[in-house]
Short mmCIF file of C-alpha atoms in Angstrom, two decimals:
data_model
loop_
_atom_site.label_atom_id
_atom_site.label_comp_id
_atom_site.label_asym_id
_atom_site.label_seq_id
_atom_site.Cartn_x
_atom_site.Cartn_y
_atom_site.Cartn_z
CA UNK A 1 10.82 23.13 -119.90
CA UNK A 2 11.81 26.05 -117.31
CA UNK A 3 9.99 29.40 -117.88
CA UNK A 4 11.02 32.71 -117.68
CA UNK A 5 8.46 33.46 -115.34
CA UNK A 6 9.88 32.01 -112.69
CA UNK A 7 13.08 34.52 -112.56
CA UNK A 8 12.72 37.32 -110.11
CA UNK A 9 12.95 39.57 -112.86
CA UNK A 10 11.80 38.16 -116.11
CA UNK A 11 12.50 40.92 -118.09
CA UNK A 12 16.31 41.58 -117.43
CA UNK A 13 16.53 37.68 -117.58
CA UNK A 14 14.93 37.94 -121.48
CA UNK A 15 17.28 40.35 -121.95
CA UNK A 16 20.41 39.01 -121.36
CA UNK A 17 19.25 35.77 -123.16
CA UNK A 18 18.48 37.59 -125.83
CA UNK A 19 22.04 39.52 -125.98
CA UNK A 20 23.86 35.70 -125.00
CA UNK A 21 21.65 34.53 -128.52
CA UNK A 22 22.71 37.22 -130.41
CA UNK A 23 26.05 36.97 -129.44
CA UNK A 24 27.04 33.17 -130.40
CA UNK A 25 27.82 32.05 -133.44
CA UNK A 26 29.74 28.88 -132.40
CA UNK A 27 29.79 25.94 -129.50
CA UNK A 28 31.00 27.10 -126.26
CA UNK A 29 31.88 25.35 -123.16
CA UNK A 30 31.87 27.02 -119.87
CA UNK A 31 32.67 25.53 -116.44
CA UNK A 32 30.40 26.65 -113.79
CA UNK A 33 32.84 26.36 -110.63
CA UNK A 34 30.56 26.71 -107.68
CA UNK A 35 28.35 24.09 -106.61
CA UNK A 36 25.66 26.82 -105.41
CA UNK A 37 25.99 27.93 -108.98
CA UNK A 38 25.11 24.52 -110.55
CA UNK A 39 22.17 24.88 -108.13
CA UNK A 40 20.41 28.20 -109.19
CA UNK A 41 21.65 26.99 -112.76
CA UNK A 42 19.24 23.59 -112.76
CA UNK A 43 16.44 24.95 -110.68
CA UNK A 44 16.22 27.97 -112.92
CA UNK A 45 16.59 25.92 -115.79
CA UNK A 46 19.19 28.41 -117.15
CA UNK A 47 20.85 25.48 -119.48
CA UNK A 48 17.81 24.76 -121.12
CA UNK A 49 16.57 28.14 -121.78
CA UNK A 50 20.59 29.07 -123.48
CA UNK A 51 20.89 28.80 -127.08
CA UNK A 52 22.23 24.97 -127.79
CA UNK A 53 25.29 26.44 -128.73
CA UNK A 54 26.51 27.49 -125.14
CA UNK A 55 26.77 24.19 -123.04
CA UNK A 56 27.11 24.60 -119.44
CA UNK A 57 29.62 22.06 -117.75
CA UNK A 58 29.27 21.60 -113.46
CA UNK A 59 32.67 21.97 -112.01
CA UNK A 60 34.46 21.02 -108.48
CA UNK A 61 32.59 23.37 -106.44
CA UNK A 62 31.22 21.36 -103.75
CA UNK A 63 33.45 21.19 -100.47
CA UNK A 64 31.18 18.30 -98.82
CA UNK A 65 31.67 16.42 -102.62
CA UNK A 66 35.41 16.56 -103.26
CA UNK A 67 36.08 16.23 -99.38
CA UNK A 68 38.06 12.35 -100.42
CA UNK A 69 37.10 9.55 -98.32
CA UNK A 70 39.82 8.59 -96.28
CA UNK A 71 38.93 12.14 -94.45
CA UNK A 72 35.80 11.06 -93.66
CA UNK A 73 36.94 8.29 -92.35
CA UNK A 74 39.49 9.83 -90.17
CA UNK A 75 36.75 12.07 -88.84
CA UNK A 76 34.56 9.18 -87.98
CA UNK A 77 37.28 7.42 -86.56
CA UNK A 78 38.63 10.81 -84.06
CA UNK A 79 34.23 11.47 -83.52
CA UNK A 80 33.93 7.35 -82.22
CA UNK A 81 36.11 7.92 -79.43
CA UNK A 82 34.65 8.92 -75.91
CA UNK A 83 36.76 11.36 -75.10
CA UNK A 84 35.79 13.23 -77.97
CA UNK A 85 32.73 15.69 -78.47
CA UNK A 86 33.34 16.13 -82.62
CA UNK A 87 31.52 19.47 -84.16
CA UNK A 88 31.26 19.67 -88.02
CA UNK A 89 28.60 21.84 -89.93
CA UNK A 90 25.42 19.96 -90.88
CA UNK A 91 26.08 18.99 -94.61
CA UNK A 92 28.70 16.13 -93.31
CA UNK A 93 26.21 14.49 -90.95
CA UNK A 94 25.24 11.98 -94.15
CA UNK A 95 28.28 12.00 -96.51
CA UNK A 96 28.84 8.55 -96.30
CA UNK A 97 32.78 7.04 -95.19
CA UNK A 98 33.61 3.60 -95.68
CA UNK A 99 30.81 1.74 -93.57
CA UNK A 100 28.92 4.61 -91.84
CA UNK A 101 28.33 8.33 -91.36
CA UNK A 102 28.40 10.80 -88.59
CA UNK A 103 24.64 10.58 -87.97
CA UNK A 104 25.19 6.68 -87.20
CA UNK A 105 28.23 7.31 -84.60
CA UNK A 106 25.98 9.82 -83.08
CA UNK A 107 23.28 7.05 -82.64
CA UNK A 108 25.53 4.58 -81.91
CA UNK A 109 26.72 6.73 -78.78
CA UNK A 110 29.38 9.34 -80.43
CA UNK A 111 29.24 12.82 -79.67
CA UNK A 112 28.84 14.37 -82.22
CA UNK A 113 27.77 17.90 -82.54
CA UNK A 114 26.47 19.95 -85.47
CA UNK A 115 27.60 23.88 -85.26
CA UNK A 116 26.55 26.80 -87.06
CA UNK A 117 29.95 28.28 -86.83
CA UNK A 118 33.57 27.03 -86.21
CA UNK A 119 33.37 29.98 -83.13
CA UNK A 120 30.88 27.61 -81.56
CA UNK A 121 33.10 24.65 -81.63
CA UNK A 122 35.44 26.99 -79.11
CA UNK A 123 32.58 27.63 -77.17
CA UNK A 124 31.75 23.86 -76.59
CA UNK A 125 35.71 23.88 -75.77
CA UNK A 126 35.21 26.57 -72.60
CA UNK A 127 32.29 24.35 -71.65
CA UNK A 128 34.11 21.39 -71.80
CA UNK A 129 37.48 21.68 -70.57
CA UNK A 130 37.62 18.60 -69.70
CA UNK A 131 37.11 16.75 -73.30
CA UNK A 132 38.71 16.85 -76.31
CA UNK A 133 36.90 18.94 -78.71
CA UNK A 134 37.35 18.62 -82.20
CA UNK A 135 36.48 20.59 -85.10
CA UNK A 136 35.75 19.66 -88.70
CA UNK A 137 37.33 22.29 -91.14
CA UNK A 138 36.65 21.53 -94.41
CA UNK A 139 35.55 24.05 -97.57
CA UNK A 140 37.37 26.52 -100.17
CA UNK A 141 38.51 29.81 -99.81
CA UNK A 142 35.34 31.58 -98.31
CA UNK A 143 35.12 29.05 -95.14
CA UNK A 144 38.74 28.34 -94.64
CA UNK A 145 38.97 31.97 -92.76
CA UNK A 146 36.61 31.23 -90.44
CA UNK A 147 38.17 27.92 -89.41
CA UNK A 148 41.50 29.61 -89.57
CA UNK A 149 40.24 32.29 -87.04
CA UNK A 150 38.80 29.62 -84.51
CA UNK A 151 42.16 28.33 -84.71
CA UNK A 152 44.18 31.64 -83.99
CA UNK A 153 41.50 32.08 -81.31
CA UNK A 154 41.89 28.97 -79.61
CA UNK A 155 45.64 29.61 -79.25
CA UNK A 156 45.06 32.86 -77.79
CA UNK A 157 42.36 31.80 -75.09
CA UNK A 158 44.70 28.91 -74.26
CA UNK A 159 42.17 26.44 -75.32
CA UNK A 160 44.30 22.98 -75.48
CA UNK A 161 41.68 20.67 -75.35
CA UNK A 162 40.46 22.21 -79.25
CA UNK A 163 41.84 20.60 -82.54
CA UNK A 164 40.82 20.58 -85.83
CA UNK A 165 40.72 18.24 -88.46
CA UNK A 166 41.53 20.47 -91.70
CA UNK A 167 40.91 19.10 -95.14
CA UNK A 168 40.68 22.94 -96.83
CA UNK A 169 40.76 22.97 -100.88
CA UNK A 170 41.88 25.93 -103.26
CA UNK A 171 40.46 26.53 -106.14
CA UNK A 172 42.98 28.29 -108.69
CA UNK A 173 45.19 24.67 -108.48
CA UNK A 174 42.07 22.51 -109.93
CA UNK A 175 41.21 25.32 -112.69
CA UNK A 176 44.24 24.61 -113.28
CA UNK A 177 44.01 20.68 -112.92
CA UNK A 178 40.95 21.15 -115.46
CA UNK A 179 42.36 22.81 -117.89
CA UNK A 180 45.83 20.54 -118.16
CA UNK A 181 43.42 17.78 -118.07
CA UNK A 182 43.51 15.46 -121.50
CA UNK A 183 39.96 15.05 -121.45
CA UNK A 184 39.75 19.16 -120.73
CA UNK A 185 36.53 20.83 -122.94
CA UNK A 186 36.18 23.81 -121.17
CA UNK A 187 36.67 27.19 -122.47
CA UNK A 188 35.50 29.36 -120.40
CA UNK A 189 35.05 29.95 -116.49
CA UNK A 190 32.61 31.03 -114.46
CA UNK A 191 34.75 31.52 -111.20
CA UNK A 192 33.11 31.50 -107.47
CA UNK A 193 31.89 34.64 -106.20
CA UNK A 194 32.21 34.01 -102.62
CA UNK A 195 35.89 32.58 -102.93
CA UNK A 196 36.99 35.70 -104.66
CA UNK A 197 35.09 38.02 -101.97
CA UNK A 198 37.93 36.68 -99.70
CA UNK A 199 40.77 35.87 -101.94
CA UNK A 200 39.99 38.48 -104.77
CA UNK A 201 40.67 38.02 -108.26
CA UNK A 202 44.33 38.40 -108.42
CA UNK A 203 45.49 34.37 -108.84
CA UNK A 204 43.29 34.82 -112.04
CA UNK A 205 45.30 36.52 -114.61
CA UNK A 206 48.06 34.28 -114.89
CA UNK A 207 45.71 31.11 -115.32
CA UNK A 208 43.27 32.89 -117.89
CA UNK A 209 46.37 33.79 -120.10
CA UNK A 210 48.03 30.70 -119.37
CA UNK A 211 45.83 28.22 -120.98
CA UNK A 212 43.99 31.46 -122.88
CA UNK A 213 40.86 30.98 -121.15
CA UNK A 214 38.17 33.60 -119.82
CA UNK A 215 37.64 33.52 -115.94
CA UNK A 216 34.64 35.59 -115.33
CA UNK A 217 34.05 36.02 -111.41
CA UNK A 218 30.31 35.45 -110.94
CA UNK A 219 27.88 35.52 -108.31
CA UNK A 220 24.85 32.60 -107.72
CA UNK A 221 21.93 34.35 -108.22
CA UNK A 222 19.71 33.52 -111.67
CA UNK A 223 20.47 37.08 -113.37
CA UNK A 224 24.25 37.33 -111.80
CA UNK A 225 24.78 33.50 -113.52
CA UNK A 226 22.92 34.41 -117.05
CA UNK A 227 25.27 38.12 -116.94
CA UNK A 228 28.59 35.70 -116.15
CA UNK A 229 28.02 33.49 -119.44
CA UNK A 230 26.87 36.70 -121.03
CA UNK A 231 30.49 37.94 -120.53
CA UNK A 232 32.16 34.82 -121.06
CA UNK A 233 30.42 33.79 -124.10
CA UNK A 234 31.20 37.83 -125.47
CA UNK A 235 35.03 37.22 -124.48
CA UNK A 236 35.08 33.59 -126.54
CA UNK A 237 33.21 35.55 -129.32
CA UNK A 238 35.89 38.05 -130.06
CA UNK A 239 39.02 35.92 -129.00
CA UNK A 240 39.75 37.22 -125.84
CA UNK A 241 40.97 35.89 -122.63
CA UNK A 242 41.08 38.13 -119.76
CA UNK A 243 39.39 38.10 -115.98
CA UNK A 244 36.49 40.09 -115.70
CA UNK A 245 34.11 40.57 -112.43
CA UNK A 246 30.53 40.56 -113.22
CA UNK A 247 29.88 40.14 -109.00
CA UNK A 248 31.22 43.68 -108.15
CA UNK A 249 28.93 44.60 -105.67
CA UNK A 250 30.47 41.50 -103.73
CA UNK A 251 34.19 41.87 -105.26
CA UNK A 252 36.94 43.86 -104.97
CA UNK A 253 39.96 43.04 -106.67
CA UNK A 254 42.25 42.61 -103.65
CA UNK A 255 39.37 40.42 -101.38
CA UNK A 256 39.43 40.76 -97.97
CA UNK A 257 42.73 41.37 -96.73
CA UNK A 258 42.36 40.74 -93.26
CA UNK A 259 41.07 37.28 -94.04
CA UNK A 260 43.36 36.70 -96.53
CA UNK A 261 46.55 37.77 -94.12
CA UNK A 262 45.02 35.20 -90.86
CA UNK A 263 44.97 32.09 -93.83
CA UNK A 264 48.54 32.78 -94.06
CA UNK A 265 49.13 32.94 -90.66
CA UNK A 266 47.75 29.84 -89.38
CA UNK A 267 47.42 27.51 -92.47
CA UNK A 268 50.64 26.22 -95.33
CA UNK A 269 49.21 25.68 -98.90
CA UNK A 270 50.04 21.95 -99.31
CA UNK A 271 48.95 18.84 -101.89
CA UNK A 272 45.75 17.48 -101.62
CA UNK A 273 43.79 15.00 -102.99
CA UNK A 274 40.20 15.48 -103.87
CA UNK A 275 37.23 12.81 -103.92
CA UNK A 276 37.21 10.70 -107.43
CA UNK A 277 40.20 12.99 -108.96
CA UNK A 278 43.24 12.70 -106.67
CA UNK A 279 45.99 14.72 -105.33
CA UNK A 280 46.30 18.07 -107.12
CA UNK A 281 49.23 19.73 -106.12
CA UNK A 282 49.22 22.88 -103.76
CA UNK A 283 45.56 22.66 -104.20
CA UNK A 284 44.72 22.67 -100.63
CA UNK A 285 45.64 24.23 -96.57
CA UNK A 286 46.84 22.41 -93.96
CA UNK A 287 47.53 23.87 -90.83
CA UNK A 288 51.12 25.24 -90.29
CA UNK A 289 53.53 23.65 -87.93
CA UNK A 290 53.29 26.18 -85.83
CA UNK A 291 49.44 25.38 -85.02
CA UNK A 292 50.45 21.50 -84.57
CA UNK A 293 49.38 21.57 -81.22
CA UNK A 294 45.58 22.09 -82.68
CA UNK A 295 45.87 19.73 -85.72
CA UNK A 296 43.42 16.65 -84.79
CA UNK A 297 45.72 14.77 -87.56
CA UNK A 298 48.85 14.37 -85.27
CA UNK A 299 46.54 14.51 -81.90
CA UNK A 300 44.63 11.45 -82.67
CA UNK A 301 47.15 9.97 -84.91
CA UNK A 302 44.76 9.39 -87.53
CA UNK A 303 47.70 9.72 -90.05
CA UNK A 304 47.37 6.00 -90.78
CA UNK A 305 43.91 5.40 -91.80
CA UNK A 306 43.60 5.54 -95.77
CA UNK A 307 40.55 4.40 -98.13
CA UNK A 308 40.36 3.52 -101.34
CA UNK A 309 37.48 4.83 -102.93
CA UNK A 310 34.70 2.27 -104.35
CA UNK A 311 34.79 2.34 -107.98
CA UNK A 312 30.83 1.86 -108.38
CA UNK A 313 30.41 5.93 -108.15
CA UNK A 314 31.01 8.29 -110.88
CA UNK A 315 31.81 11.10 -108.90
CA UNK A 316 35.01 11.95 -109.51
CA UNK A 317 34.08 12.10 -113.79
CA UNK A 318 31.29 14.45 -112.50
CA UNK A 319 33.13 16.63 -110.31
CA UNK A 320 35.53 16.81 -113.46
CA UNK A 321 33.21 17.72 -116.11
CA UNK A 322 33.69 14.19 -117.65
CA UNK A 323 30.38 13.04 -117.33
CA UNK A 324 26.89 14.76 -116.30
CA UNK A 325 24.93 13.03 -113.22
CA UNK A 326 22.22 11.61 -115.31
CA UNK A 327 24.80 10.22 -117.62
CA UNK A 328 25.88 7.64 -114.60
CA UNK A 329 24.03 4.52 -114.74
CA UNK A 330 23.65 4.35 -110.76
CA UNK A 331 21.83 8.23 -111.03
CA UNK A 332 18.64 7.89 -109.76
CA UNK A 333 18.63 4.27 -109.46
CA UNK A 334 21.16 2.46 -106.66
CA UNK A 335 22.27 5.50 -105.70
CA UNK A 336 19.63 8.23 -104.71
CA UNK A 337 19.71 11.51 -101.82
CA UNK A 338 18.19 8.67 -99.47
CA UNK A 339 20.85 6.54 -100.52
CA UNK A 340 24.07 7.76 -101.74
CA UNK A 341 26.69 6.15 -103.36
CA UNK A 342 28.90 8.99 -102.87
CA UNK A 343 28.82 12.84 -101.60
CA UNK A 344 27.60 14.69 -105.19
CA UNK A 345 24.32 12.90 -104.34
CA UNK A 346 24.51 14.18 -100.69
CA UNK A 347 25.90 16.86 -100.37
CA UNK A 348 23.02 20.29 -100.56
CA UNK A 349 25.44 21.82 -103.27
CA UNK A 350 26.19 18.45 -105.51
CA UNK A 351 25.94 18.34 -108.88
CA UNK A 352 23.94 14.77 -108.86
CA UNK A 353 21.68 16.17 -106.08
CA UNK A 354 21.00 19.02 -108.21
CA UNK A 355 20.04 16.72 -110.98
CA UNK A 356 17.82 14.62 -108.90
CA UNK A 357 16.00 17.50 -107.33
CA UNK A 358 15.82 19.76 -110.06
CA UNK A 359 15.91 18.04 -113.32
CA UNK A 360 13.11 17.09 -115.40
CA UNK A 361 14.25 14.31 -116.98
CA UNK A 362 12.18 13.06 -120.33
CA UNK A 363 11.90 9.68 -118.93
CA UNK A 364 12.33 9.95 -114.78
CA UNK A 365 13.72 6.69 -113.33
CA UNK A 366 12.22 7.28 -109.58
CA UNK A 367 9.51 10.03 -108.76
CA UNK A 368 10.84 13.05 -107.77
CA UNK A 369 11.61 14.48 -104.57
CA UNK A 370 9.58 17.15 -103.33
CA UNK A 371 11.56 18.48 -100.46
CA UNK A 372 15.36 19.59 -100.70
CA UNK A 373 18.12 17.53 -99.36
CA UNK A 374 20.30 18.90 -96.35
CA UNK B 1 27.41 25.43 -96.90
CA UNK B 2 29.75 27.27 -99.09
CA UNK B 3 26.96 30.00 -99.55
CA UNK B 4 27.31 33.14 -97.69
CA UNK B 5 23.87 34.74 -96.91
CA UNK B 6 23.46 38.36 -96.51
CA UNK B 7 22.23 40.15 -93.10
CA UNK B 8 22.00 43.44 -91.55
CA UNK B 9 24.26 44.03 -88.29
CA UNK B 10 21.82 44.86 -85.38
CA UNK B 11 24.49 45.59 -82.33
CA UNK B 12 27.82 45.30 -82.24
CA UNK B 13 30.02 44.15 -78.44
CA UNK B 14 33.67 42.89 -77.86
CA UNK B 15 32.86 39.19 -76.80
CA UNK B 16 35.35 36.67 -75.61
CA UNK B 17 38.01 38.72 -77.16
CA UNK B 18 36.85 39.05 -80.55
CA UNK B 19 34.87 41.97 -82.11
CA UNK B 20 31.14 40.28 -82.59
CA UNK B 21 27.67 41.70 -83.80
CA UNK B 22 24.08 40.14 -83.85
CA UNK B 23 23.03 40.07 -86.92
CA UNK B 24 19.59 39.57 -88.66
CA UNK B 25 19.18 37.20 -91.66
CA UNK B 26 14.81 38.07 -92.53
CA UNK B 27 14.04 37.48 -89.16
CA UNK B 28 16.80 34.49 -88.32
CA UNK B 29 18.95 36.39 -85.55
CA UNK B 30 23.03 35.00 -85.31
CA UNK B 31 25.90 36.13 -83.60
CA UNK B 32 28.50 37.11 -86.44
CA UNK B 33 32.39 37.74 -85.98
CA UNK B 34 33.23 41.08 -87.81
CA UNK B 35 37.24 40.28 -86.84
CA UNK B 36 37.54 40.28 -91.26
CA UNK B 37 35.55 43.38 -91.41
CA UNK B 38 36.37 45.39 -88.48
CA UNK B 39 34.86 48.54 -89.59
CA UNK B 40 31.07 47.43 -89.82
CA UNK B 41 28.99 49.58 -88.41
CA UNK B 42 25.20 49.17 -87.09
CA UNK B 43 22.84 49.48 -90.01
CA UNK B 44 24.70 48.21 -92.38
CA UNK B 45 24.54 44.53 -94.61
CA UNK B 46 27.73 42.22 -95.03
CA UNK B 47 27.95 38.98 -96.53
CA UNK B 48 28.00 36.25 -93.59
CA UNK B 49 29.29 32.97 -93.82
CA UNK B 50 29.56 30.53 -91.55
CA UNK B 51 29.46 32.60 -88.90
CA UNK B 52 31.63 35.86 -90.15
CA UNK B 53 31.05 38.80 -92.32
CA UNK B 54 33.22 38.72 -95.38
CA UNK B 55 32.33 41.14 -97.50
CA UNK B 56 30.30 44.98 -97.54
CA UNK B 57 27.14 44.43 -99.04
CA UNK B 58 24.92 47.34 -100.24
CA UNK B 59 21.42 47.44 -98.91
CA UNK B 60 19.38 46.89 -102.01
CA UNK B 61 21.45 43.81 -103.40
CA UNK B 62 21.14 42.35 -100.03
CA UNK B 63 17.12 42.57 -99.34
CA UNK B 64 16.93 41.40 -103.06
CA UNK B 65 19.18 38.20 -102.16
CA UNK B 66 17.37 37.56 -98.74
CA UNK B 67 13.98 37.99 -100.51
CA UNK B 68 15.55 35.32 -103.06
CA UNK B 69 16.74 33.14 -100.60
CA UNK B 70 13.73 32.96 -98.14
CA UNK B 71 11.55 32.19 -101.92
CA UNK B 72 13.66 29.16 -102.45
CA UNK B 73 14.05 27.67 -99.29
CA UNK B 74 17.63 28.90 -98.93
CA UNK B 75 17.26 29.85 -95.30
CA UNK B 76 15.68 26.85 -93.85
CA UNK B 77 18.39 24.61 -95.91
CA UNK B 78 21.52 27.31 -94.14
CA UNK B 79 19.68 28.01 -90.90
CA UNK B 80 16.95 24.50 -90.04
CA UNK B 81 17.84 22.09 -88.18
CA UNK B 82 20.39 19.45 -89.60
CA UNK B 83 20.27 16.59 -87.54
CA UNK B 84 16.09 16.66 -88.09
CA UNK B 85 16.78 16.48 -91.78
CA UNK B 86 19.12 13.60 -91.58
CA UNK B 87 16.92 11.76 -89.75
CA UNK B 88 14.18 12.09 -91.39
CA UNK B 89 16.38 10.65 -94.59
CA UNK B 90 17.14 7.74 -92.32
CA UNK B 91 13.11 7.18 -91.56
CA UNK B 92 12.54 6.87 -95.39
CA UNK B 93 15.54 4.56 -96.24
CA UNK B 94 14.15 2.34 -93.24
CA UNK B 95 10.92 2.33 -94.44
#
C-alpha cells in the first residue's frame, strides 16, 4: 500500500481524494492516455489510494510501445548498412525487431548513434557529408515538431545526405479507435498534456460529444493526475461530457501555432498501424511528397520489409485497455525489462514496465528491480 | 521520451540559421531551439522537449516540476547516458 506521504504535497493530495470520494457514487472508468501518466500513476500508487469505484485504465500513450514492428525492422535494416550512420533517441536502442535491436547492430559494427535532439542528427549530417545520415522520427504530437523542423531545416541548409525514417502517431484517431472499439469500457479521458501544449485542445470537442465522453487535458505530475480524475469523475457524476483543461499553466486552447503550422508543412496525416492493434486510420504523419527527397522509406527502399508480429505478447490488449500487464501470463516471467517480449516492457514509459518497476504485487513472481529501465 | 522537462533559458544566439538558447535543466545545461517560441526571452522557463521549447512555463510550476523530477530520477532517465543503460541490461541477461 502507497502512502500519502510520499506526494510532494500530502495535504492538497488528501484533499482532492477526499473531494474524488465524496464525489462518486457509481463505477467509473477512465483512460489515462499518456504513458508518463501511467508512470506517476503506479509509482504514486494513485489507483490504489482512489475509492474502488473509480478504476483507472492505461491507454496508448507510449510512442516507443505502439511504434509496430515492421518499423523497427526497417530501421534496423537502413542502420546495418555501412553507408549509414543511423541516430534515434535512446529509448529505441532495446525495443526489440524481429531477431535483434539497435544496441546489437551497433556491436555488431552498425553505426548507430543515440541523439538528444533530432537538431543533432543534422549536425552529424554537416560532419559527415559524405554518409548517409538517417534519422529516427517516431512519437505523438509533442515530438513530431521537432522532427518536422530538422526536416524543414535540412532542406534549407541543403543537407542531401539527411533522411528520416518517420513513423509519427496522432492521438485524437485512437481515442477515437477506443471508444468505437467493441470491447470499449472507458468513460472518461484523461488526455496528454504535452500533446495538447502543441496541438491544443481543439480536435477534442467533437470526439467528447461524439461518443458523450469527458476528455479532461491533464498534466503528469501526482496532484495534476489526482485534479484530472477529480474533474472527470465530477463530469461522469452529473452527466456531462465536455473538454475541460485541468493543465492550464501548460495549455492554451489553440497550442502552439508555430509548431502546429511547420507539422503541416512538412508532414500529410496518413493511416497507420500501431504495435498489437493495427492500422487506425489517419492516425498518424508521414512526410509529404514534397519532403520525399528526405524520407529514408523511398531512399533505402525499405518499403518491402513487413513483420508479422509474434502472438506470444499481450501488448497490443494492454496498449488497448483490454488487459492490465500483470494480467498477461508472460508478465514478469518470460518476458521481463532484461528480457522483453515486446516494447510495453521496454520502453521507460510502458505500461508493463511500469508494472514491473512499480507495482507491489501480493504475490511477486521475480524480485523486483531496484533501478529504472531506460 | 515523450516527457518535456522544464528549464530556464540562460542566453539566447542565431546558430546555423535557427534561433537557439542554452538552457539549464537543475544544473544539466542543453542547447534548445526556440524556432516554436520565438519570443523567449532570457530569464524565463519553457517546456523543452527533445530539444525545443514548446510551451511558456511560469517560474514556480517549473522549479516545482524540476525539483519533482530530479526526486524521482526523471533527469538521469531524460538526460544519462543511454547506451550505458542498455548495456548494462545486456551484462545482466548474459549473466
Amino acid at each position: 500500500m502507497k502512502y500519502l506521504e510520499d506526494f510532494q504535497n500530502p495535504e492538497l493530495a488528501a484533499g482532492l481524494l477526499a473531494d474524488i470520494r465524496a464525489t462518486v457514487t457509481r463505477p467509473w472508468a477512465l483512460m489515462e492516455v499518456c504513458g508518463g501518466q501511467t508512470h506517476t500513476i503506479i509509482r504514486q500508487g494513485i489507483d490504489q489510494l482512489l475509492p474502488e469505484e473509480v478504476e483507472l485504465i492505461h491507454g496508448p500513450g507510449c510512442p516507443v510501445c505502439v511504434t509496430p514492428l515492421e518499423v523497427i525492422d526497417r530501421a534496423l535494416a537502413i542502420a546495418a548498412r555501412p553507408e549509414v550512420i543511423f541516430c534515434s533517441f535512446g529509448d529505441m536502442l532495446r525495443v526489440p525487431g524481429s531477431d535483434r535491436d539497435l544496441f546489437r547492430v551497433r556491436s555488431e559494427g552498425g553505426d548507430v548513434r543515440v541523439v538528444y535532439s533530432p537538431l543533432d542528427a543534422l549536425k552529424v549530417a554537416r560532419e559527415n557529408p559524405h554518409r548517409e545520415v538517417v534519422f529516427f522520427g517516431i512519437g505523438f504530437e509533442t515530438t513530431a515538431p521537432p522532427n518536422a523542423m530538422a526536416v524543414h531545416q535540412a532542406r534549407k541548409q541543403g543537407l542531401r545526405n539527411f533522411s528520416m525514417l518517420v513513423s509519427h502517431v496522432r492521438v485524437p484517431p485512437a481515442i477515437e479507435a477506443i471508444m468505437t472499439s467493441p470491447d470499449c469500457r472507458v468513460q472518461g479521458f484523461l488526455a496528454a498534456g504535452h500533446v495538447c501544449s502543441v496541438m491544443g485542445t481543439g480536435e477534442y470537442p467533437e470526439l467528447a460529444e461524439r461518443h458523450r465522453v469527458p476528455i479532461v487535458v491533464t498534466g503528469f505530475e501526482p496532484l495534476d493526475i489526482l485534479e484530472g480524475i477529480r474533474r472527470t469523475v465530477r463530469q461522469l457524476e452529473r452527466g456531462e461530457h465536455t473538454v475541460e483543461n485541468a493543465y492550464a499553466r501548460a495549455v492554451r486552447p489553440e497550442g502552439n501555432p508555430a509548431a502546429r503550422a511547420m507539422l503541416e508543412d512538412v508532414f500529410e496525416v496518413a493511416d497507420r498501424a500501431w504495435r498489437g492493434i493495427g492500422v487506425i486510420p489517419r492516425s498518424g504523419w508521414r512526410l509529404s511528397p514534397r519532403y520525399r527527397d528526405h524520407d529514408a522509406e523511398y531512399r533505402f527502399d525499405v518499403t518491402g520489409i513487413t513483420t508479422r508480429e509474434p502472438a506470444q505478447c499481450r501488448s497490443g490488449e494492454v496498449l488497448q485497455g483490454l488487459l492490465k500487464p500483470d494480467q498477461c501470463e508472460a508478465f514478469g516471467t518470460t518476458c521481463t525489462p532484461r528480457t522483453p517480449l515486446g516494447a510495453t516492457m521496454v520502453s521507460s514509459e510502458g505500461a508493463c514496465a511500469a508494472y514491473y518497476l512499480y507495482r507491489r504485487l501480493s504475490t511477486p513472481a521475480v524480485p523486483r528491480e531496484a533501478s529504472p529501465v531506460g | 521520451m515523450c516527457l518535456a522537462v522544464p528549464g530556464r533559458v540562460v542566453e539566447i544566439a542565431e546558430r546555423d540559421g535557427a534561433r537557439m538558447a542554452v538552457v539549464d535543466f537543475g544544473g544539466v545545461v542543453k542547447d534548445v531551439c526556440l524556432e516554436y517560441l520565438p519570443d523567449l526571452r532570457v530569464g524565463e522557463y519553457a517546456i523543452v522537449h527533445v530539444g525545443f521549447a514548446l510551451q511558456r512555463l511560469d517560474e514556480e510550476s517549473a522549479r516545482r516540476t524540476l525539483d519533482l523530477f530530479a526526486e524521482i530520477g526523471l533527469l538521469q532517465e531524460e538526460f544519462g547516458d543511454p547506451w550505458e543503460a542498455a548495456a548494462a541490461a545486456v551484462r545482466e541477461e548474459q549473466q
